[in-house]
Coordinates of N, CA and C and ligand atoms in Angstrom, one line a residue:
X286 N -5.8 16.1 -0.9 CA -5.9 14.6 -0.7 C -5.6 14.3 0.8
X287 N -6.3 13.3 1.3 CA -6.1 12.8 2.6 C -5.7 11.3 2.6
X288 N -4.8 10.9 3.4 CA -4.3 9.6 3.4 C -4.4 8.8 4.7
X289 N -4.7 7.5 4.6 CA -4.7 6.7 5.7 C -4.0 5.4 5.4
X290 N -3.3 4.9 6.4 CA -2.7 3.6 6.3 C -3.4 2.6 7.2
X291 N -4.0 1.6 6.7 CA -4.7 0.6 7.5 C -3.7 -0.6 7.7
X292 N -3.4 -0.9 9.0 CA -2.4 -1.8 9.4 C -1.2 -1.0 9.8
X293 N -0.8 -1.2 11.0 CA 0.4 -0.4 11.5 C 1.4 -1.4 12.0
X294 N 1.7 -2.4 11.2 CA 2.8 -3.3 11.5 C 4.0 -2.9 10.7
X295 N 4.7 -3.9 10.2 CA 6.0 -3.6 9.6 C 5.9 -2.7 8.3
X296 N 4.9 -3.0 7.4 CA 4.8 -2.2 6.2 C 4.1 -0.9 6.5
X297 N 3.0 -0.9 7.4 CA 2.3 0.3 7.8 C 3.3 1.3 8.4
X298 N 4.2 0.8 9.2 CA 5.1 1.7 9.9 C 6.2 2.2 8.9
X299 N 6.6 1.3 8.0 CA 7.6 1.7 7.0 C 7.0 2.9 6.1
X300 N 5.7 2.8 5.8 CA 5.1 3.8 5.0 C 4.9 5.1 5.8
X301 N 4.6 4.9 7.1 CA 4.4 6.1 8.0 C 5.7 6.9 8.0
X302 N 6.8 6.2 8.1 CA 8.1 6.9 8.0 C 8.3 7.7 6.8
X303 N 7.8 7.2 5.7 CA 7.9 7.9 4.4 C 7.1 9.2 4.4
X304 N 5.9 9.1 5.0 CA 5.1 10.3 5.1 C 5.7 11.3 6.1
X305 N 6.2 10.8 7.2 CA 6.8 11.7 8.2 C 8.0 12.4 7.7
X306 N 8.8 11.7 6.9 CA 10.0 12.3 6.4 C 9.7 13.5 5.6
X307 N 8.5 13.5 4.9 CA 8.2 14.7 4.0 C 7.1 15.6 4.7
X308 N 6.8 15.4 6.0 CA 5.8 16.2 6.7 C 4.5 16.1 6.0
X309 N 4.1 15.0 5.5 CA 2.8 14.8 4.9 C 1.9 14.1 6.0
X310 N 0.7 14.7 6.2 CA -0.2 14.1 7.2 C -0.7 12.7 6.7
X311 N -0.8 11.8 7.7 CA -1.3 10.5 7.4 C -1.9 10.0 8.7
X312 N -3.1 9.3 8.5 CA -3.7 8.6 9.6 C -3.3 7.2 9.6
X313 N -3.1 6.6 10.8 CA -2.9 5.2 10.9 C -3.9 4.5 11.7
X314 N -4.2 3.3 11.4 CA -5.3 2.6 12.2 C -5.0 1.1 12.1
X315 N -5.5 0.4 13.1 CA -5.6 -1.1 13.0 C -6.8 -1.6 13.8
X316 N -6.8 -2.8 14.2 CA -8.0 -3.3 15.0 C -7.9 -2.7 16.4
X317 N -6.7 -2.4 16.8 CA -6.6 -1.9 18.2 C -7.0 -0.5 18.2
X318 N -7.4 0.0 19.5 CA -7.9 1.4 19.6 C -6.7 2.4 19.3
X319 N -7.0 3.6 18.9 CA -5.9 4.6 18.5 C -4.9 4.8 19.6
X320 N -5.4 4.7 20.9 CA -4.5 5.0 22.0 C -3.4 4.0 22.0
X321 N -3.7 2.8 21.5 CA -2.6 1.7 21.5 C -1.6 1.9 20.5
X322 N -1.9 2.8 19.5 CA -0.9 3.0 18.4 C -0.3 4.4 18.5
X323 N -0.8 5.3 19.4 CA -0.4 6.7 19.4 C 1.0 6.9 19.7
X324 N 1.6 6.2 20.7 CA 3.0 6.4 21.1 C 3.9 6.1 19.9
X325 N 3.6 5.0 19.3 CA 4.5 4.6 18.1 C 4.3 5.6 17.0
X326 N 3.1 6.0 16.8 CA 2.8 7.0 15.7 C 3.6 8.3 15.9
X327 N 3.5 8.7 17.2 CA 4.2 10.0 17.5 C 5.7 9.9 17.4
X328 N 6.2 8.7 17.7 CA 7.6 8.4 17.7 C 8.1 8.5 16.2
X329 N 7.2 8.2 15.3 CA 7.6 8.2 13.8 C 7.6 9.7 13.4
X330 N 6.7 10.4 13.8 CA 6.7 11.9 13.4 C 5.3 12.5 13.7
X331 N 5.4 13.9 13.8 CA 4.1 14.6 14.2 C 3.0 14.5 13.2
X332 N 3.3 14.2 12.0 CA 2.3 14.2 10.9 C 1.6 12.8 10.9
X333 N 2.0 11.9 11.7 CA 1.5 10.5 11.8 C 0.5 10.4 12.9
X334 N -0.8 10.3 12.6 CA -1.8 10.4 13.7 C -2.7 9.1 13.7
X335 N -2.7 8.5 14.9 CA -3.5 7.3 15.1 C -5.0 7.6 15.3
X336 N -5.8 6.9 14.5 CA -7.3 7.1 14.7 C -7.9 5.7 14.7
X337 N -9.2 5.7 15.0 CA -10.0 4.5 14.9 C -10.1 4.1 13.5
X338 N -10.3 2.8 13.2 CA -10.5 2.4 11.8 C -11.5 3.2 11.1
X339 N -12.6 3.4 11.7 CA -13.8 4.1 11.1 C -13.4 5.5 10.8
X340 N -12.7 6.2 11.7 CA -12.3 7.6 11.4 C -11.2 7.6 10.3
X341 N -10.3 6.7 10.3 CA -9.2 6.7 9.3 C -9.8 6.5 7.9
X342 N -10.9 5.7 7.9 CA -11.5 5.4 6.5 C -12.2 6.6 5.9
X343 N -12.2 7.8 6.6 CA -12.7 9.0 6.0 C -11.7 9.6 5.0
X344 N -10.5 9.1 5.0 CA -9.5 9.6 4.0 C -9.9 9.3 2.6
X345 N -9.4 10.1 1.6 CA -9.7 9.8 0.2 C -8.9 8.5 -0.3
X346 N -7.7 8.4 0.3 CA -6.8 7.4 -0.3 C -6.4 6.5 0.9
X347 N -6.6 5.2 0.7 CA -6.4 4.3 1.8 C -5.4 3.3 1.4
X348 N -4.3 3.2 2.2 CA -3.3 2.2 1.9 C -3.5 0.9 2.7
X349 N -3.7 -0.2 2.1 CA -3.9 -1.5 2.8 C -2.6 -2.1 3.1
X350 N -2.3 -2.2 4.4 CA -1.1 -2.9 4.9 C -1.4 -3.9 6.0
X351 N -2.4 -4.7 5.7 CA -2.9 -5.7 6.7 C -2.5 -7.1 6.0
X352 N -2.5 -8.1 6.8 CA -2.3 -9.5 6.2 C -3.3 -9.7 5.1
X353 N -3.0 -10.3 4.1 CA -3.9 -10.5 2.9 C -5.3 -10.9 3.3
X354 N -5.4 -11.9 4.1 CA -6.7 -12.5 4.5 C -7.6 -11.5 5.2
X355 N -7.0 -10.4 5.7 CA -7.8 -9.5 6.5 C -8.4 -8.4 5.7
X356 N -8.1 -8.4 4.3 CA -8.6 -7.2 3.6 C -10.2 -7.2 3.6
X357 N -10.8 -8.4 3.7 CA -12.3 -8.4 3.6 C -12.8 -7.7 4.9
X358 N -12.2 -7.9 6.0 CA -12.6 -7.3 7.3 C -12.6 -5.8 7.1
X359 N -11.5 -5.3 6.5 CA -11.4 -3.8 6.3 C -12.5 -3.3 5.4
X360 N -12.7 -4.1 4.3 CA -13.7 -3.7 3.3 C -15.1 -3.6 3.9
X361 N -15.4 -4.5 4.9 CA -16.7 -4.5 5.5 C -17.0 -3.2 6.4
X362 N -15.9 -2.5 6.7 CA -16.1 -1.3 7.6 C -16.8 -0.2 6.9
X363 N -16.9 -0.2 5.6 CA -17.7 0.9 4.9 C -18.7 0.2 4.0
X364 N -19.9 0.7 3.9 CA -20.9 0.1 3.0 C -20.6 0.3 1.6
X365 N -19.9 1.4 1.3 CA -19.6 1.7 -0.2 C -18.3 2.4 -0.2
X366 N -17.5 2.1 -1.2 CA -16.1 2.7 -1.3 C -16.0 3.7 -2.5
X367 N -17.2 4.1 -2.9 CA -17.2 5.0 -4.1 C -16.4 6.3 -3.7
X368 N -15.6 6.8 -4.6 CA -14.8 8.0 -4.4 C -13.5 7.8 -3.8
X369 N -13.3 6.5 -3.3 CA -12.0 6.3 -2.6 C -11.0 5.6 -3.5
X370 N -9.7 5.9 -3.3 CA -8.7 5.1 -3.9 C -8.1 4.2 -2.9
X371 N -7.9 2.9 -3.3 CA -7.3 1.9 -2.4 C -6.0 1.5 -3.0
X372 N -4.9 1.7 -2.2 CA -3.6 1.3 -2.6 C -3.3 -0.1 -1.9
X373 N -3.2 -1.1 -2.7 CA -3.0 -2.4 -2.2 C -1.4 -2.7 -2.0
X374 N -1.0 -2.6 -0.8 CA 0.5 -2.9 -0.5 C 0.7 -4.3 0.0
X375 N -0.4 -5.1 -0.2 CA -0.4 -6.5 0.4 C 0.2 -7.5 -0.6
X376 N 0.8 -8.6 -0.1 CA 1.1 -9.7 -0.9 C 0.4 -10.9 -0.5
X377 N -0.1 -11.7 -1.4 CA -0.7 -13.0 -1.1 C 0.3 -14.0 -1.4
X378 N 0.9 -14.7 -0.4 CA 1.9 -15.7 -0.6 C 1.9 -16.7 0.5
X379 N 1.9 -18.0 0.1 CA 1.7 -18.5 -1.2 C 0.3 -18.1 -1.6
X380 N 0.0 -18.1 -2.9 CA -1.3 -17.6 -3.4 C -2.4 -18.6 -3.0
X381 N -3.4 -18.2 -2.3 CA -4.5 -19.1 -1.9 C -5.3 -19.6 -3.1
X382 N -5.8 -20.8 -3.0 CA -6.5 -21.3 -4.2 C -7.8 -20.5 -4.5
X383 N -8.4 -19.9 -3.4 CA -9.6 -19.2 -3.7 C -9.5 -18.0 -4.7
X384 N -8.2 -17.6 -5.0 CA -8.1 -16.6 -6.0 C -8.4 -17.0 -7.4
X385 N -8.4 -18.3 -7.6 CA -8.8 -18.9 -8.8 C -8.2 -18.3 -10.0
X386 N -6.9 -18.0 -9.9 CA -6.1 -17.5 -11.1 C -6.1 -16.0 -11.2
X387 N -7.0 -15.3 -10.4 CA -7.0 -13.8 -10.5 C -5.7 -13.3 -9.8
X388 N -5.2 -12.1 -10.3 CA -4.1 -11.5 -9.6 C -4.7 -11.1 -8.2
X389 N -3.9 -11.2 -7.2 CA -4.4 -10.9 -5.8 C -5.1 -9.6 -5.7
X390 N -4.5 -8.6 -6.4 CA -5.2 -7.2 -6.3 C -6.5 -7.2 -6.9
X391 N -6.7 -7.9 -8.0 CA -8.0 -8.0 -8.6 C -9.0 -8.7 -7.7
X392 N -8.5 -9.7 -7.0 CA -9.4 -10.3 -6.0 C -9.8 -9.4 -4.9
X393 N -8.8 -8.6 -4.4 CA -9.0 -7.6 -3.4 C -10.1 -6.6 -3.9
X394 N -9.9 -6.1 -5.1 CA -10.8 -5.1 -5.7 C -12.3 -5.5 -5.6
X395 N -12.5 -6.8 -5.6 CA -13.9 -7.3 -5.6 C -14.6 -7.0 -4.3
X396 N -13.8 -6.9 -3.2 CA -14.4 -6.6 -1.9 C -14.6 -5.1 -1.7
X397 N -13.9 -4.2 -2.4 CA -13.9 -2.8 -2.2 C -14.8 -2.2 -3.3
X398 N -16.1 -2.5 -3.3 CA -17.0 -2.1 -4.3 C -17.0 -0.6 -4.5
X399 N -16.7 -0.1 -5.7 CA -16.8 1.3 -6.1 C -15.4 2.0 -5.9
X400 N -14.5 1.4 -5.2 CA -13.2 2.0 -5.1 C -12.3 1.9 -6.3
X401 N -11.4 2.8 -6.5 CA -10.4 2.6 -7.6 C -9.1 2.0 -6.9
X402 N -8.7 0.9 -7.5 CA -7.6 0.2 -6.8 C -6.3 0.2 -7.6
X403 N -5.3 0.5 -6.8 CA -3.9 0.6 -7.4 C -3.0 -0.3 -6.6
X404 N -2.3 -1.2 -7.2 CA -1.3 -2.0 -6.5 C 0.0 -1.2 -6.4
X405 N 0.6 -1.1 -5.2 CA 1.8 -0.4 -5.1 C 2.5 -0.6 -3.7
X406 N 3.7 -0.2 -3.6 CA 4.5 -0.3 -2.4 C 4.6 -1.7 -1.8
X407 N 4.4 -2.7 -2.6 CA 4.3 -4.1 -2.0 C 5.6 -4.9 -2.4
X408 N 6.5 -4.3 -3.2 CA 7.5 -5.2 -3.7 C 8.8 -5.3 -2.9
X409 N 8.9 -4.4 -1.9 CA 10.1 -4.4 -1.1 C 9.9 -4.9 0.3
X410 N 10.9 -5.4 0.9 CA 10.7 -5.8 2.3 C 10.6 -4.5 3.2
X411 N 9.9 -4.6 4.3 CA 9.6 -3.5 5.1 C 10.8 -2.7 5.5
X412 N 11.9 -3.4 5.9 CA 13.1 -2.6 6.3 C 13.6 -1.7 5.2
X413 N 13.5 -2.2 4.0 CA 14.0 -1.4 2.9 C 13.1 -0.2 2.6
X414 N 11.8 -0.5 2.6 CA 10.8 0.5 2.3 C 10.8 1.6 3.4
X415 N 11.3 1.3 4.6 CA 11.3 2.3 5.6 C 12.4 3.3 5.5
X416 N 13.5 3.0 4.7 CA 14.6 3.8 4.6 C 14.4 4.9 3.5
X417 N 15.1 6.0 3.7 CA 15.0 7.1 2.8 C 15.1 6.7 1.3
X418 N 14.1 7.0 0.5 CA 14.1 6.6 -0.9 C 15.0 7.5 -1.8
X419 N 15.4 8.6 -1.2 CA 16.2 9.5 -1.9 C 17.7 9.3 -1.6
X420 N 18.4 8.8 -2.6 CA 19.9 8.6 -2.5 C 20.6 9.6 -3.4
X421 N 21.9 9.7 -3.2 CA 22.6 10.6 -4.1 C 22.4 10.3 -5.5
X422 N 21.8 11.2 -6.2 CA 21.6 11.1 -7.7 C 20.4 10.2 -8.1
X423 N 19.6 9.8 -7.1 CA 18.5 8.9 -7.6 C 17.4 8.7 -6.5
X424 N 16.4 8.0 -7.0 CA 15.2 7.8 -6.2 C 14.9 6.3 -6.2
X425 N 14.5 5.7 -5.1 CA 14.1 4.3 -5.1 C 12.8 4.1 -5.9
X426 N 12.8 3.1 -6.7 CA 11.6 2.8 -7.6 C 10.5 2.1 -6.8
X427 N 9.2 2.6 -7.0 CA 8.1 1.8 -6.6 C 7.3 1.5 -7.8
X428 N 6.7 0.3 -7.9 CA 5.9 -0.1 -9.1 C 4.4 0.1 -8.8
X429 N 3.7 0.7 -9.8 CA 2.3 0.9 -9.6 C 1.6 0.2 -10.8
X430 N 0.5 -0.5 -10.5 CA -0.3 -1.1 -11.5 C -1.7 -1.1 -11.1
X431 N -2.6 -1.2 -12.1 CA -4.0 -1.2 -11.8 C -4.8 -1.2 -13.1
X432 N -6.1 -1.6 -13.0 CA -6.9 -1.7 -14.2 C -7.6 -0.3 -14.5
X433 N -7.5 0.6 -13.6 CA -8.1 2.0 -13.8 C -6.9 2.9 -14.0
X434 N -6.6 3.2 -15.2 CA -5.4 4.0 -15.5 C -5.5 5.4 -14.8
X435 N -6.7 6.0 -14.8 CA -6.8 7.3 -14.2 C -6.5 7.3 -12.7
X436 N -6.7 6.2 -12.1 CA -6.4 6.1 -10.6 C -4.9 6.1 -10.3
X437 N -4.1 5.7 -11.3 CA -2.7 5.5 -11.0 C -2.0 6.8 -10.9
X438 N -2.4 7.8 -11.7 CA -1.7 9.1 -11.8 C -1.6 9.8 -10.4
X439 N -2.7 9.9 -9.6 CA -2.5 10.5 -8.3 C -1.7 9.7 -7.3
X440 N -1.7 8.4 -7.5 CA -0.8 7.6 -6.6 C 0.6 7.8 -7.0
X441 N 0.9 8.0 -8.3 CA 2.2 8.3 -8.8 C 2.7 9.6 -8.2
X442 N 1.8 10.6 -8.2 CA 2.1 11.9 -7.6 C 2.5 11.7 -6.1
X443 N 1.7 10.9 -5.4 CA 2.0 10.7 -4.0 C 3.4 10.1 -3.8
X444 N 3.6 9.0 -4.6 CA 4.9 8.4 -4.6 C 6.1 9.4 -4.8
X445 N 5.9 10.3 -5.7 CA 6.9 11.3 -6.0 C 7.1 12.2 -4.8
X446 N 5.9 12.6 -4.2 CA 6.0 13.5 -3.0 C 6.8 12.8 -1.9
X447 N 6.6 11.5 -1.8 CA 7.3 10.8 -0.8 C 8.8 10.5 -1.1
X448 N 9.2 10.9 -2.3 CA 10.6 10.8 -2.7 C 10.9 9.5 -3.5
X449 N 9.9 8.8 -3.9 CA 10.1 7.6 -4.7 C 10.0 7.9 -6.2
X450 N 10.5 7.0 -7.0 CA 10.4 7.2 -8.5 C 9.3 6.1 -8.9
X451 N 8.1 6.6 -9.2 CA 7.0 5.6 -9.5 C 7.3 5.1 -10.9
X452 N 7.1 3.8 -11.1 CA 7.2 3.2 -12.4 C 5.9 2.5 -12.7
X453 N 5.1 2.9 -13.7 CA 3.8 2.3 -14.0 C 4.0 1.1 -14.8
X454 N 3.3 0.0 -14.4 CA 3.4 -1.3 -15.1 C 2.2 -1.6 -15.9
X455 N 1.1 -0.8 -15.8 CA -0.1 -1.1 -16.6 C -1.1 -1.9 -15.8
X456 N -1.8 -2.7 -16.5 CA -2.9 -3.5 -15.9 C -2.4 -4.6 -15.0
X457 N -3.3 -5.0 -14.1 CA -2.9 -6.0 -13.0 C -2.5 -7.3 -13.7
X458 N -3.2 -7.8 -14.7 CA -2.8 -9.1 -15.3 C -1.8 -8.9 -16.4
X459 N -1.4 -7.7 -16.7 CA -0.3 -7.5 -17.7 C 1.0 -7.2 -17.0
X460 N 1.4 -5.9 -17.0 CA 2.7 -5.6 -16.3 C 2.6 -5.8 -14.8
X461 N 1.4 -5.7 -14.3 CA 1.2 -5.9 -12.9 C 1.5 -7.3 -12.4
X462 N 1.5 -8.3 -13.4 CA 1.8 -9.7 -13.0 C 3.3 -9.8 -12.4
X463 N 4.1 -8.8 -12.8 CA 5.5 -8.8 -12.3 C 5.7 -8.5 -10.8
X464 N 4.6 -7.9 -10.3 CA 4.7 -7.6 -8.8 C 3.6 -8.4 -8.0
X465 N 3.1 -9.5 -8.7 CA 2.2 -10.4 -8.0 C 2.9 -11.8 -7.8
X466 N 2.6 -12.5 -6.8 CA 3.1 -13.9 -6.7 C 2.2 -14.8 -7.6
X467 N 2.7 -15.9 -8.0 CA 2.0 -16.9 -8.7 C 2.3 -18.2 -8.1
X468 N 1.2 -18.8 -7.5 CA 1.5 -20.1 -6.8 C 2.5 -19.9 -5.6
X469 N 3.6 -20.5 -5.7 CA 4.7 -20.4 -4.7 C 5.9 -19.6 -5.3
X470 N 5.7 -18.9 -6.4 CA 6.8 -18.1 -6.9 C 6.4 -16.6 -6.8
X471 N 7.4 -15.8 -6.5 CA 7.2 -14.4 -6.5 C 7.4 -13.8 -7.9
X472 N 6.6 -12.7 -8.2 CA 6.8 -12.0 -9.5 C 8.2 -11.6 -9.6
X473 N 8.7 -11.4 -10.9 CA 10.1 -11.1 -11.1 C 10.6 -9.8 -10.5
X474 N 9.7 -8.8 -10.3 CA 10.1 -7.5 -9.8 C 10.0 -7.5 -8.3
X475 N 9.5 -8.5 -7.7 CA 9.4 -8.4 -6.2 C 10.8 -8.6 -5.6
X476 N 11.1 -7.8 -4.6 CA 12.4 -7.7 -3.9 C 13.5 -7.0 -4.7
X477 N 13.1 -6.6 -5.9 CA 14.2 -5.9 -6.7 C 14.2 -4.4 -6.2
X478 N 15.3 -4.1 -5.6 CA 15.5 -2.7 -5.0 C 16.2 -1.9 -6.1
X479 N 15.4 -1.2 -6.9 CA 16.0 -0.4 -8.0 C 15.9 1.1 -7.8
X480 N 16.8 1.8 -8.4 CA 16.8 3.3 -8.3 C 16.8 3.9 -9.7
X481 N 16.1 5.0 -9.8 CA 16.0 5.8 -11.0 C 16.9 7.0 -10.9
X482 N 17.7 7.2 -11.9 CA 18.6 8.4 -11.8 C 17.8 9.7 -11.9
X483 N 18.3 10.7 -11.2 CA 17.7 12.1 -11.4 C 17.8 12.4 -12.9
X484 N 16.8 13.0 -13.4 CA 16.8 13.4 -14.8 C 17.6 14.7 -15.0
Ligands
NAP9 N1 6.8 -7.4 6.0 C1 7.2 -7.2 4.7 O1 8.4 -7.1 4.5 C2 6.2 -7.0 3.6 C3 6.7 -6.6 2.3 C4 5.8 -6.3 1.3 C5 4.4 -6.5 1.5 N2 4.0 -6.9 2.8 C6 2.5 -7.1 2.9 O2 2.1 -6.1 3.8 C7 1.0 -6.5 4.5 C8 1.3 -6.3 6.0 O3 2.5 -7.0 6.4 P1 3.3 -6.7 7.7 O4 4.5 -7.5 7.6 O5 3.3 -5.2 7.9 O6 2.3 -7.4 8.8 P2 2.3 -7.1 10.3 O7 3.6 -6.6 10.8 O8 1.8 -8.4 10.9 O9 1.2 -6.0 10.5 C9 -0.1 -6.2 10.2 C10 -0.9 -5.0 10.7 O10 -2.3 -5.2 10.3 C11 -3.2 -4.9 11.4 N3 -4.4 -5.7 11.1 C12 -4.6 -7.0 11.0 N4 -5.9 -7.3 10.7 C13 -6.5 -6.1 10.6 C14 -7.8 -5.7 10.3 N5 -8.8 -6.6 10.1 N6 -8.1 -4.4 10.3 C15 -7.2 -3.4 10.6 N7 -5.9 -3.7 10.9 C16 -5.6 -5.0 10.9 C17 -2.4 -5.4 12.6 O11 -2.7 -4.7 13.8 P3 -3.8 -5.2 14.9 O12 -3.4 -6.6 15.3 O13 -3.7 -4.1 15.9 O14 -5.1 -5.1 14.1 C18 -1.0 -5.0 12.2 O15 -0.8 -3.6 12.6 C19 0.8 -8.0 4.2 O16 -0.2 -8.2 3.3 C20 2.2 -8.4 3.6 O17 2.0 -9.4 2.6 C21 4.8 -7.2 3.8

């Protein structure tokens, strides 16, 4: 598997720290050229490599960490997303009217034609997400949801490799509703920093 984080702000860098901690290679990209991100990427760790957006999108698994409204710009960068898994770490808040009642990740999925979309890594503030998810006796929980059940398993594997305890919530408009905002209210699991005990 190859991984890219699109958006190298607070959440993108928090996730880059998680990859670096476990020596897992990850590409990072934004609208700026890779040279503009390289120093920060190197400072996080040697497995974090800045590339152009186009080169980063060659990864199999793409984590979206851009402002919600920018997802369409990222989607336009590839004519077809077939074979890719897109992990939506974005939050839409307050929820824009254009979503017309859809969970924000279902709305995002409409732009990434052919991709398998999983919502995840979106429920914690960046400063918390950046810290080591492995604590004495436990692992920090991340919630995963999506309408394609087969797509969730490899993302759960990635979360485990990064030291998190993945908790699957099911479909976006079922369990996934707990990690989506509705109007001006956050889903009940958003900002809940939970840990799962070692088995
Ligand atoms: N901050 C949090 O605590 C938090 C928590 C949970 C979820 N989130 C969600 O995570 C997402 C990112 O939030 P953030 O706080 O990390 O924002 P941020 O610090 O403003 O970073 C956004 C990043 O996206 C890049 N970007 C913007 N438009 C882009 C485009 N069209 N193509 C590629 N890159 C683009 C920006 O870089 P350039 O300007 O160089 O392109 C920047 O690196 C948001 O959807 C937010 O709702 C944030």
